[in-house]
Coordinates of C-alpha atoms in Angstrom, one line a residue:
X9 CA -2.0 -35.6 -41.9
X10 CA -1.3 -39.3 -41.2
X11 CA -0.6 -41.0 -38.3
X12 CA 2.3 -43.0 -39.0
X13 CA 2.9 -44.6 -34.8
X14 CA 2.4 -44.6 -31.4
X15 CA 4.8 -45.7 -28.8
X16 CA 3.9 -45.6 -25.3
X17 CA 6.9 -46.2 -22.4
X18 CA 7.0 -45.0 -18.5
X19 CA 8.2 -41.5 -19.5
X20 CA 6.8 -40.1 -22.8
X21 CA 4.2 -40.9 -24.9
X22 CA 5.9 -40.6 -29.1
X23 CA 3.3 -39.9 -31.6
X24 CA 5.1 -40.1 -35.5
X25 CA 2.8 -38.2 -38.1
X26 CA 3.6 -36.8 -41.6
X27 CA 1.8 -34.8 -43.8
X28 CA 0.4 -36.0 -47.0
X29 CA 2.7 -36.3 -50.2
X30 CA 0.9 -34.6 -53.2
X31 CA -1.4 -32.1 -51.4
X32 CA -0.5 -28.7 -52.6
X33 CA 0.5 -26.1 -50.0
X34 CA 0.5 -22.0 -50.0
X35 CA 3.5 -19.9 -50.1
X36 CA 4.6 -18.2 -46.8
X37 CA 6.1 -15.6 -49.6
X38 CA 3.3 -15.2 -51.7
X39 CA 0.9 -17.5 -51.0
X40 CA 0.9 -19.6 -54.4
X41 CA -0.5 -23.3 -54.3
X42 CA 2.6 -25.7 -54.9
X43 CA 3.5 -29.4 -54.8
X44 CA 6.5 -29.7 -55.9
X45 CA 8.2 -31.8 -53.1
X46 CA 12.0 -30.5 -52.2
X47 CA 12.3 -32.5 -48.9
X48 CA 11.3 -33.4 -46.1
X49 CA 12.1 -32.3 -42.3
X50 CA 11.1 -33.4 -39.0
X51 CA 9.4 -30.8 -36.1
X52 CA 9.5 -31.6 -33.1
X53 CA 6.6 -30.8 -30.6
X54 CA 5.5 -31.0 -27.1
X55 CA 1.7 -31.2 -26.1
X56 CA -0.3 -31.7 -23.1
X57 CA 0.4 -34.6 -21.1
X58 CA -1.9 -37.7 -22.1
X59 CA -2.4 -40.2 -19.1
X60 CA 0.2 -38.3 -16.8
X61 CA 3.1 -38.9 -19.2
X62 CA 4.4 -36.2 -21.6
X63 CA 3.3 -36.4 -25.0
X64 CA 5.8 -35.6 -27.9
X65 CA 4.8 -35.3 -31.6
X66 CA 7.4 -36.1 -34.0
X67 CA 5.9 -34.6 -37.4
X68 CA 7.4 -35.1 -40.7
X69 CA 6.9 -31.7 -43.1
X70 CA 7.7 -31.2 -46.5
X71 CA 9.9 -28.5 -47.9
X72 CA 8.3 -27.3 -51.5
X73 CA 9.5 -25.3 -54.1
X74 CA 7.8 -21.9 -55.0
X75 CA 7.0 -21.7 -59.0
X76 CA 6.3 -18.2 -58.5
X77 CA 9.3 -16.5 -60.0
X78 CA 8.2 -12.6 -58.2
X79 CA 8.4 -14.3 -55.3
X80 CA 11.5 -13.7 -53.1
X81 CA 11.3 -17.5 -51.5
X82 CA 12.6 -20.7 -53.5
X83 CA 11.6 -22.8 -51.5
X84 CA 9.1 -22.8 -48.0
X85 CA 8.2 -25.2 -45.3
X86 CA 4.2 -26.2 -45.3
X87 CA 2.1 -25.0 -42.6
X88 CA 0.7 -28.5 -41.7
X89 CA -3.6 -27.6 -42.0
X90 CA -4.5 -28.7 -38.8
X91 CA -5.8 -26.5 -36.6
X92 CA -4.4 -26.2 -32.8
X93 CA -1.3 -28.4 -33.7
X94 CA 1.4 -26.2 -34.8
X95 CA 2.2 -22.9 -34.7
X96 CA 5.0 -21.2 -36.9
X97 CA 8.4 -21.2 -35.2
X98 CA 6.9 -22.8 -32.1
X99 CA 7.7 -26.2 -30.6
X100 CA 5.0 -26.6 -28.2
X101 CA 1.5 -27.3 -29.7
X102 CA -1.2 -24.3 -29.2
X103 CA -2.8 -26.5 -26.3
X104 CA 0.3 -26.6 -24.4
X105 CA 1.3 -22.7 -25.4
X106 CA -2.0 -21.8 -23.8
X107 CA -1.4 -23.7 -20.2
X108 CA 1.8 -22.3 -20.2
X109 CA 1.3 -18.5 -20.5
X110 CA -1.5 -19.4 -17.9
X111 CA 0.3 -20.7 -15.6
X112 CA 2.8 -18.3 -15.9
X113 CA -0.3 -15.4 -15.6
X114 CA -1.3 -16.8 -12.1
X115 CA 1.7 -18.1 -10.4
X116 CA 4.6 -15.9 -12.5
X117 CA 7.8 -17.4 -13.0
X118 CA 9.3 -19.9 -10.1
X119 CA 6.2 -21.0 -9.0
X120 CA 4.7 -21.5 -12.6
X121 CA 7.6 -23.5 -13.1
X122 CA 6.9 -26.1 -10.2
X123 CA 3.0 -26.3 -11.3
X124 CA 4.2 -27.1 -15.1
X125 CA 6.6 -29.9 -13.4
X126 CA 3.8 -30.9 -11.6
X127 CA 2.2 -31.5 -15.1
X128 CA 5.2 -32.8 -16.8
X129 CA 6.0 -30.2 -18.5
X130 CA 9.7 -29.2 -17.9
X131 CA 10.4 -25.4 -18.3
X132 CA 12.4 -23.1 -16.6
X133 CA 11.3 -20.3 -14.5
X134 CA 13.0 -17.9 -17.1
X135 CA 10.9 -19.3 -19.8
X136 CA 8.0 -19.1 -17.9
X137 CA 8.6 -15.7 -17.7
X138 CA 9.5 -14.8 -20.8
X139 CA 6.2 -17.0 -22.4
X140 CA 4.3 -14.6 -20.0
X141 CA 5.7 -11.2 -21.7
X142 CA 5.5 -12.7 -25.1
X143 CA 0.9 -12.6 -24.2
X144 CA -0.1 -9.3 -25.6
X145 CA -2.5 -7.1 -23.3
X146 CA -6.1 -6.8 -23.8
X147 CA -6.9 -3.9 -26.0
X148 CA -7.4 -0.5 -23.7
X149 CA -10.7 1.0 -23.8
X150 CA -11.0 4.7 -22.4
X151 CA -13.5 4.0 -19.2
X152 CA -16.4 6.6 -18.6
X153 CA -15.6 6.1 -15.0
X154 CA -12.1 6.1 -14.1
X155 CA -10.5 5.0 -10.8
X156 CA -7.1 6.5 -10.1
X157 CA -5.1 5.6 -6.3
X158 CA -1.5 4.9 -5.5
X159 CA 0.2 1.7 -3.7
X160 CA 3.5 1.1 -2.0
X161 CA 5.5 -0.4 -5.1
X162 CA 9.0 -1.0 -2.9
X163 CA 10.5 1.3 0.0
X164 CA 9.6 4.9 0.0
X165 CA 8.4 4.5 -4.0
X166 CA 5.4 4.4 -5.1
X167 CA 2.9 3.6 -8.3
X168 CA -0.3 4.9 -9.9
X169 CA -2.9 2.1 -10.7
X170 CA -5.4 3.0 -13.3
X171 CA -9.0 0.8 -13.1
X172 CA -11.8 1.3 -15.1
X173 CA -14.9 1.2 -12.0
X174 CA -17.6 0.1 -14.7
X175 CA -16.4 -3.0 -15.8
X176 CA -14.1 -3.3 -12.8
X177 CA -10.8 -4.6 -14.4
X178 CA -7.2 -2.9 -14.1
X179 CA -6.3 -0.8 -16.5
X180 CA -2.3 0.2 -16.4
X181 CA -0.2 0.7 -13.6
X182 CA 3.5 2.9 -13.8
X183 CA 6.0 3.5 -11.3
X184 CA 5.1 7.1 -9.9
X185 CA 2.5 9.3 -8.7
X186 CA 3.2 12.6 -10.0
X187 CA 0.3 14.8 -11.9
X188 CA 2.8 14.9 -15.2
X189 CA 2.6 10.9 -16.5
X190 CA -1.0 11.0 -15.5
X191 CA -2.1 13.9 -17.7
X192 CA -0.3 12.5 -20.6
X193 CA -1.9 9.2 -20.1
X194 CA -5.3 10.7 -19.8
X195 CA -4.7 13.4 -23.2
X196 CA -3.9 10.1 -25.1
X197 CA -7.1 8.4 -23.6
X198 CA -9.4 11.6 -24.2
X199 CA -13.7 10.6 -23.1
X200 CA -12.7 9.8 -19.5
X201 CA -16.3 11.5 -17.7
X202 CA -15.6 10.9 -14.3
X203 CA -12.8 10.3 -12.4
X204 CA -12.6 8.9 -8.7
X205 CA -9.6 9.7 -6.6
X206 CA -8.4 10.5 -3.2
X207 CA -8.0 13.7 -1.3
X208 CA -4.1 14.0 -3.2
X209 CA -3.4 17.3 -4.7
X210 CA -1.0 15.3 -7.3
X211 CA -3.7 13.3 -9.1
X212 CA -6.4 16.8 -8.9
X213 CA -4.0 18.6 -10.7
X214 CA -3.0 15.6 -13.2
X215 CA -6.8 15.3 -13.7
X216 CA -7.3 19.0 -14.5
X217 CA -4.4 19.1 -16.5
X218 CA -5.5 16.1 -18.8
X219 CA -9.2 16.1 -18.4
X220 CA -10.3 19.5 -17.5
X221 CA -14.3 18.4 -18.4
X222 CA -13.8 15.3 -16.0
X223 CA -16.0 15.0 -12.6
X224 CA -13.3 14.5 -10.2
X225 CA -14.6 12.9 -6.9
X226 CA -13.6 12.5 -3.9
X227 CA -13.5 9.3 -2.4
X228 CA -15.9 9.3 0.6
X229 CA -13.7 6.2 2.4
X230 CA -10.6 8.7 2.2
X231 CA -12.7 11.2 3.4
X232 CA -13.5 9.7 6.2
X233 CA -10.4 8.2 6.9
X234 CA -8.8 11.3 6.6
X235 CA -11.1 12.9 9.3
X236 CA -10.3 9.9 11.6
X237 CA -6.9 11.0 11.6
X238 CA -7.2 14.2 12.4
X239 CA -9.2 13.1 15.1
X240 CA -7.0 10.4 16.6
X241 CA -3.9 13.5 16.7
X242 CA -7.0 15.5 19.0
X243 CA -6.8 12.4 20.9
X244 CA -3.3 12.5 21.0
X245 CA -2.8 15.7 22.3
X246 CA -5.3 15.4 25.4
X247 CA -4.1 12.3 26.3
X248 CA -3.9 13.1 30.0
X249 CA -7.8 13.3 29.6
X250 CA -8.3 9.6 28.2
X251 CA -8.0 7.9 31.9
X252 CA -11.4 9.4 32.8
X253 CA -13.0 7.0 30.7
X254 CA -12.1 4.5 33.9
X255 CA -15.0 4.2 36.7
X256 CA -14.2 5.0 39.9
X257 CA -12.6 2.6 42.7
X258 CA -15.6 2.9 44.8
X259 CA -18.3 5.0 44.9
X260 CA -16.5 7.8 47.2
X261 CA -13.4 7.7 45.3
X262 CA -13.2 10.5 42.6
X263 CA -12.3 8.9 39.0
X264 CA -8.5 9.3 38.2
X265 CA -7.8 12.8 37.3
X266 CA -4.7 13.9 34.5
X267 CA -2.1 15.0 36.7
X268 CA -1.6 11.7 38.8
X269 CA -1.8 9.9 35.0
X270 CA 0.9 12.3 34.0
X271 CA 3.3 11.4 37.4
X272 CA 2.6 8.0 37.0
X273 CA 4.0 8.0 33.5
X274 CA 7.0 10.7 34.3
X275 CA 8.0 8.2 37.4
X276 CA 8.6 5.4 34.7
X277 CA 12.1 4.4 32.5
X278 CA 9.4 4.7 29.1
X279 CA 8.7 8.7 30.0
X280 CA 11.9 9.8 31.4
X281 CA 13.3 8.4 28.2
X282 CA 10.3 10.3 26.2
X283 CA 10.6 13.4 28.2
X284 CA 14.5 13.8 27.5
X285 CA 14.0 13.2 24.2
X286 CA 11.2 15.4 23.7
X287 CA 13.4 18.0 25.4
X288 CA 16.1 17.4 22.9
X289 CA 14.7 17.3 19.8
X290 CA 12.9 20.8 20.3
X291 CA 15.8 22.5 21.8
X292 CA 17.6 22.0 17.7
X293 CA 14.5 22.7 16.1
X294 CA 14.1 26.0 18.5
X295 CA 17.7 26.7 17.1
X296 CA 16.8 26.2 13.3
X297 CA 18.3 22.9 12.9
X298 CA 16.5 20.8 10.1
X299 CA 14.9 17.2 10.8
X300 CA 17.6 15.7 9.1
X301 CA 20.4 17.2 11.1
X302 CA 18.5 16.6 14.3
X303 CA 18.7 13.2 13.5
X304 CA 22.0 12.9 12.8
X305 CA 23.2 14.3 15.8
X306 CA 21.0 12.2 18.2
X307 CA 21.2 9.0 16.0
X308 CA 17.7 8.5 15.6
X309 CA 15.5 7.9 12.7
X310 CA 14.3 11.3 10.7
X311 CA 10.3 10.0 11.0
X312 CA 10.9 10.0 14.9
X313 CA 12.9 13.2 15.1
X314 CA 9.6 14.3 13.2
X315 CA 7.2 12.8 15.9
X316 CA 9.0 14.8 18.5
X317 CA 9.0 17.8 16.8
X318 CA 5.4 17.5 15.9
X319 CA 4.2 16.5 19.5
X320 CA 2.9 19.8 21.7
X321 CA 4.0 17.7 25.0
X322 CA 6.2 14.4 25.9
X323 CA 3.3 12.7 26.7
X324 CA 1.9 12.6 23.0
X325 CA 4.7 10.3 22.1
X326 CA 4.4 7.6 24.9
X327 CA 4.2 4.3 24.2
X328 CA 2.2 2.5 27.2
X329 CA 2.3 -1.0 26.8
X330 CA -1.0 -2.8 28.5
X331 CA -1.0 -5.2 31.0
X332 CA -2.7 -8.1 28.9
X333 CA -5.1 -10.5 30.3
X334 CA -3.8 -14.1 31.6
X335 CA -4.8 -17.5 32.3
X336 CA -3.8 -16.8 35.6
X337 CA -5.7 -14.2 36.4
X338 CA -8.4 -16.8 37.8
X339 CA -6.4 -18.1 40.0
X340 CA -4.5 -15.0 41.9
X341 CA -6.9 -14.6 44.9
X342 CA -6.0 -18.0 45.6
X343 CA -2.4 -17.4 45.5
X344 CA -2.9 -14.6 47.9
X345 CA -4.8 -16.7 50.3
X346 CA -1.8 -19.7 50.1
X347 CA 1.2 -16.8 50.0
X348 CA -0.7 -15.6 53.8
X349 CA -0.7 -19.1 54.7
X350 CA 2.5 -19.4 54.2
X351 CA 3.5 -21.3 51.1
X352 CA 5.9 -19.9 49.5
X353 CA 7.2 -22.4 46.9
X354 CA 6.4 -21.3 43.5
X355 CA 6.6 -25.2 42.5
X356 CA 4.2 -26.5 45.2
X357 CA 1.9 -23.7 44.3
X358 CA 1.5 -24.4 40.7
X359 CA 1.1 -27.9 41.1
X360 CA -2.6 -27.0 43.3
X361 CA -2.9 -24.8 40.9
X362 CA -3.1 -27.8 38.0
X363 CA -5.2 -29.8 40.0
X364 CA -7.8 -26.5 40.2
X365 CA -7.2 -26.8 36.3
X366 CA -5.1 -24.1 35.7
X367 CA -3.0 -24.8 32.2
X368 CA -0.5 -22.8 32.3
X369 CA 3.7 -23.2 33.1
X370 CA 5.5 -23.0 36.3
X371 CA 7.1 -19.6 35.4
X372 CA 4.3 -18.1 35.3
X373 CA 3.1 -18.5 38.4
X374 CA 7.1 -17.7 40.0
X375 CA 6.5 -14.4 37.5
X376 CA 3.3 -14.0 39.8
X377 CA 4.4 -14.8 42.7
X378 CA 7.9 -12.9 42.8
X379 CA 6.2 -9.0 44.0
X380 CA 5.0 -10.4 46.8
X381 CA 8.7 -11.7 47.9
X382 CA 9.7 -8.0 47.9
X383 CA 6.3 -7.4 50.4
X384 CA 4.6 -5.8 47.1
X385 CA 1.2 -6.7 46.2
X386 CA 0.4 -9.0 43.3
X387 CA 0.3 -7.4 39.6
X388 CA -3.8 -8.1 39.6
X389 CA -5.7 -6.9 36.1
X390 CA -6.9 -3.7 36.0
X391 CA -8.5 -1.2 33.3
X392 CA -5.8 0.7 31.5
X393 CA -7.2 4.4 30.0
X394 CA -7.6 3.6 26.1
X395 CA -5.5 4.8 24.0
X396 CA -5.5 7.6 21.4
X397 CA -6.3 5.2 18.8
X398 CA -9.2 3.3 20.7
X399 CA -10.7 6.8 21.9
X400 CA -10.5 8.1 18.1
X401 CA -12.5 5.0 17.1
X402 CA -15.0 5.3 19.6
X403 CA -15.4 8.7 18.4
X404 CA -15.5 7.6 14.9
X405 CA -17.9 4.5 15.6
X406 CA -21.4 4.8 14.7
X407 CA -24.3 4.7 18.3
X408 CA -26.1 2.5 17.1
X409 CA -22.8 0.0 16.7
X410 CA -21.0 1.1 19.6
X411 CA -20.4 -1.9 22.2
X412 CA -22.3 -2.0 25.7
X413 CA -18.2 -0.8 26.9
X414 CA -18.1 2.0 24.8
X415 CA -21.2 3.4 25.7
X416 CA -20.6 2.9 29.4
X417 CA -17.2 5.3 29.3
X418 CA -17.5 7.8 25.9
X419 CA -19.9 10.3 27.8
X420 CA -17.3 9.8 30.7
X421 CA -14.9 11.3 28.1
X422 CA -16.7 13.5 26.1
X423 CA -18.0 15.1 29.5
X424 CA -14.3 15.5 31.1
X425 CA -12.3 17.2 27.8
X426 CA -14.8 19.6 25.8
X427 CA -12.3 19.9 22.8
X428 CA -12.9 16.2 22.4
X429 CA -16.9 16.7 22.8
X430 CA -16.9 19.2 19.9
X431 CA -14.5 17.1 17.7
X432 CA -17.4 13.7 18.3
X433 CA -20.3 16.7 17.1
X434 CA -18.0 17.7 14.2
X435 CA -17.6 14.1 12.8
X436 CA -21.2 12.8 13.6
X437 CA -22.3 16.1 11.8
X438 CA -20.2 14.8 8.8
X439 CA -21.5 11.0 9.4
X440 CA -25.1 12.1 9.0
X441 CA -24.2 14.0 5.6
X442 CA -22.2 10.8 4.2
X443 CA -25.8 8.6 5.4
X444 CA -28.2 11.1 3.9
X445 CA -26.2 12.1 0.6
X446 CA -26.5 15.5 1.3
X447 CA -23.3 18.2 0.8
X448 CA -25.6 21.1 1.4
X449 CA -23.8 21.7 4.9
X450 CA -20.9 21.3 3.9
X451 CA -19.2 25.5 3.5
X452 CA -20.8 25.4 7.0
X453 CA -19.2 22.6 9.0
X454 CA -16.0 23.3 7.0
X455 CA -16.3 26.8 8.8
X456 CA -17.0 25.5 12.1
X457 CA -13.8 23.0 11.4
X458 CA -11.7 26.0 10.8
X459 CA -13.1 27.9 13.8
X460 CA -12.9 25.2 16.5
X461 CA -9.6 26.1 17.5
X462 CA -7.9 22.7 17.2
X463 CA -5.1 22.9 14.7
X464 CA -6.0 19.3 13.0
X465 CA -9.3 19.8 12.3
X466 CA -8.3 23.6 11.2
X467 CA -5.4 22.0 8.7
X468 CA -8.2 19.6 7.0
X469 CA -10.8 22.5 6.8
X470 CA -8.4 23.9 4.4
X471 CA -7.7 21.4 2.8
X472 CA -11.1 20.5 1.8
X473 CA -12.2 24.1 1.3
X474 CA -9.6 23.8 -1.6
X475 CA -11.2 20.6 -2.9
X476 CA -14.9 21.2 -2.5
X477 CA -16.7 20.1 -5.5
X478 CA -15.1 17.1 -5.6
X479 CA -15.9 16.5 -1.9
X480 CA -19.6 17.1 -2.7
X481 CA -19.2 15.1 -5.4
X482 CA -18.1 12.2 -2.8
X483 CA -21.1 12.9 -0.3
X484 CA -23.8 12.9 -3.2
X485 CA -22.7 10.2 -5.8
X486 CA -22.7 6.8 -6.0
X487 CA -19.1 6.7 -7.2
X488 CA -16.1 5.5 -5.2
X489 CA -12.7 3.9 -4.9
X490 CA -13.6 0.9 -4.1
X491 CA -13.1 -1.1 -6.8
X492 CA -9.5 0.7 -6.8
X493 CA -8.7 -0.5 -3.2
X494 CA -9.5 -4.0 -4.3
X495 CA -7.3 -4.2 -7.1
X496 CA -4.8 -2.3 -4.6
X497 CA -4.5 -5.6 -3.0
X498 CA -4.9 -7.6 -5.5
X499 CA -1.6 -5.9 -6.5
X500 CA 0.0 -6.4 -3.3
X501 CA -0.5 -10.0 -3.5
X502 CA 1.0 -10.9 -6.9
X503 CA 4.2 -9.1 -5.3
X504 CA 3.8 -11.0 -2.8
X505 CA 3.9 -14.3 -5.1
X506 CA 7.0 -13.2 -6.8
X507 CA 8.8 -12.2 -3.8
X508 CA 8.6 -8.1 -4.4
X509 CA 11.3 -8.8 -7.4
X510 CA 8.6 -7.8 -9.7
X511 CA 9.8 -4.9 -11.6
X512 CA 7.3 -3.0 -13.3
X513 CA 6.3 -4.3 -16.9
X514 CA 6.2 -7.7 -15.5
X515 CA 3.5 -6.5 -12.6
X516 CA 2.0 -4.7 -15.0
X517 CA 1.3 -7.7 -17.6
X518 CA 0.5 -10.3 -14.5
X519 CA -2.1 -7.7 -12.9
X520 CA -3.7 -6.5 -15.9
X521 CA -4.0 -10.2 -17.9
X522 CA -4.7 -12.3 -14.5
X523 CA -7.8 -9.8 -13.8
X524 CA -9.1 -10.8 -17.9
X525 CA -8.6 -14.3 -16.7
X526 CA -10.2 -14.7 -13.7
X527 CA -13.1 -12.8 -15.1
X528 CA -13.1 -14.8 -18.3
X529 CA -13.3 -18.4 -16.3
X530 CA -15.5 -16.9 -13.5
X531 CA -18.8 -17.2 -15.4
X532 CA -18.0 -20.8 -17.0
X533 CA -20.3 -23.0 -15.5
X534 CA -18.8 -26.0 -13.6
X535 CA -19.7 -29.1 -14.6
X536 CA -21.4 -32.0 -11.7
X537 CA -20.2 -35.5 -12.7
X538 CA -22.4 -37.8 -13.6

């Protein structure tokens, strides 16, 4: 090839070349030499920017005949023999195909078409896209250790995501999580060994079905996770039992006991509005109405007509919103003391208050000064009981990490409810078989589950009773889903980058070939200067 110019304005750098007259070229028919010259053509082609300015190659071809007379083809176009300059049918040089289709792999369509402007390099998000679905997948190896989960694709749908845990790369992903699609996939992909899961009964099945000599585990986060839940509804249900966590007001006053909690939270607008609903919604259940119906009828939401039904009392469902702390706080003994001396203007009163070095804004302080214009005391902080949440993670919460807090008002807890006692020996009974990798108690705590006469801990018992070898196989092996939870998000955040448009193929291409890239430039060396 010979360089015939080089013009260089503002915009675009032009390069003119042309091949060389006389040099025989294959067929693209039959791959006979030739060089008999028919005529010549001009390709156009865009390469990667040279000095910040786009660089276009104006390349002059020949067009030869074909002496072969099998061959189908008169004539043909020469493949110009340089390597990483043209490719057949393309206009953009290898270099610049490359960028693109990266681009596109880590910023997808409309934001792959801003970086490439950025460059100089003018493409549309379309394109972008559609240079992104043209990259073929890396060729799928069956994994010996196979990761299987779900992930919230869009609304109430979800999708399976396939990762291999040795190498740690993505696999597949299809919209769906039922047993069928992953038995096929897993008969066409025979010599999985092990496969890692969670507690679902959809992907056991789907395993058995399409793997029967696979060693299904169960994933000891979800495990865990799951018992959390269950006990968080314990905690839920004795909710009048949380405020004796609090310490008493004085050293003669008894700590706050579950009936004046209860009143305190009937007397409100929150749990007369909990109450009558909790009332409602049981009385049509009572009567055989479905959730759906239910809902209908009182215009609520079907999830929270299936909250109320769920609930043994209207406390369970109370929402108690927390007094939080405030900059203020500081200050309100000395707004008593002003208040009793008679200054009653909130606006004089903040003003001291800024030159004590209080930051905050004058409503504030009218907010906290307004009770006591209606002879009511000021709204001080105080301790509210924790909630069902907080007391299930204190549960949960390993001693030895357990705050100098939590330590001060668990045994308070644990000593006033005895169903929540047992529930914290069930689950530190379960810790210490996670920390020592030992499942040999396992067919006795899950008897002591079913026998403890809560119903949540009696719903998992069974649960796991159904699933126990690949619950062992959780407690004693090194495997997890793990690497399955990262990619998980990993998912979540190229949705995020195209907006949740994504449909399927597309999220399937961008997760699967931006995993192969990051690994492939991850162990490239960078380069100091100098």
């Amino acid at each position: 090839m010979l360089v015939v110019s080089a013009d260089v304005s503002d915009a675009v750098v032009t390069v003119r070349a042309r091949t060389r007259s006389g040099t025989p070229a294959g067929c693209t028919g039959c791959g006979q030499l030739s060089a008999w010259c028919h005529s010549r053509y001009v390709r156009r082609l865009a390469d990667v920017t040279l000095g910040g300015r786009p660089l276009r190659i104006k390349l002059s071809v020949r067009r030869l005949y074909c002496e072969s007379l099998a061959c189908p083809k008169a004539t043909f176009a020469e493949q110009v023999p340089v390597p990483g300059l043209t490719v057949r049918y393309q206009r953009r040089t290898p270099q610049l195909q490359g960028l693109v289709e990266a681009v596109g792999v880590v910023l997808a369509g409309r934001g792959g078409a801003r970086m490439l402007r950025i460059l100089n390099v003018t493409l549309s998000r379309c394109t972008v896209l559609s240079q992104l679905m043209r990259v073929p997948l890396p060729p799928l190896e069956t994994p010996r250790v196979l990761g299987v989960d779900d992930f919230a694709l869009y609304g109430g749908t979800y999708g399976t995501l396939l990762v291999d845990a040795t190498t740690r790369l993505p696999l597949t992903l299809w919209e769906g999580r039922d047993a069928e699609q992953l038995s096929q996939w897993l008969r066409k992909h025979p010599g999985v060994e092990v496969a890692c899961r969670d507690g679902s009964l959809t992907y056991r099945l789907g395993i058995t079905a399409g793997a029967p000599d696979a060693v299904q585990v169960s994933d000891r986060f979800h495990l865990w996770q799951g018992l959390s839940r269950r006990v968080q509804d314990i905690a839920s249900a004795h909710r009048g039992c949380l405020a004796a966590v609090l310490p008493p007001v004085s050293a003669t006053d008894p700590a706050p006991v579950d009936e004046a909690a209860g009143n305190t939270a009937a007397d409100t607008r929150a749990g007369r509005h909990a109450r009558r609903l909790f009332e409602a919604v049981h009385d049509l259940t009572r009567a055989g109405r479905s959730h759906s119906s239910v809902a209908r009828e009182l215009g609520l939401d079907r999830r929270t007509v299936r909250k109320y039904a769920r609930a043994r009392t209207w406390q369970e469902v109370m929402r108690r919103p927390s007094r939080k702390p405030s900059t203020l706080d500081p200050y309100l003994d000395y707004l008593q003391q002003r208040w009793d001396e008679g200054q009653h203007s909130a606006k004089i009163l903040h003003e001291e208050l800024r030159t004590k070095g209080y930051p905050g804004h004058y409503q504030r302080v009218k907010m906290a000064v307004a009770p006591l214009r209606r002879g009511l005391p000021l709204d001080e902080p105080r301790e509210r009981p924790p909630s069902p949440r907080e007391a299930a993670r204190w549960i949960t919460t390993h001693p030895g990490r357990r705050s100098p807090h939590i330590n001060d008002r668990l045994p308070r807890l644990l000593d006033h409810c005895p169903e929540l006692r047992h529930t914290h020996d069930l689950v530190r009974r379960f810790a210490s078989m996670l920390d020592n990798r030992d499942a040999t108690p396992i067919p006795g705590w899950l008897d002591d589950l079913a026998n403890s006469g809560l119903a949540p801990l009696a719903g998992l018992a069974g649960a796991l009773r159904e699933d126990r070898h690949a619950v062992a196989q959780g407690i004693t092996t090194p495997y997890n889903s793990g690497v399955n939870e990262g990619r998980i998000t990993d998912v979540k955040l190229q949705k995020r980058l195209m907006g949740g448009r994504a449909g399927i193929p597309l999220l399937r291409h961008r997760v699967v070939l931006i995993a192969h890239l990051r690994r492939r430039y991850a162990d490239r060396p960078t380069l100091t200067p100098g």
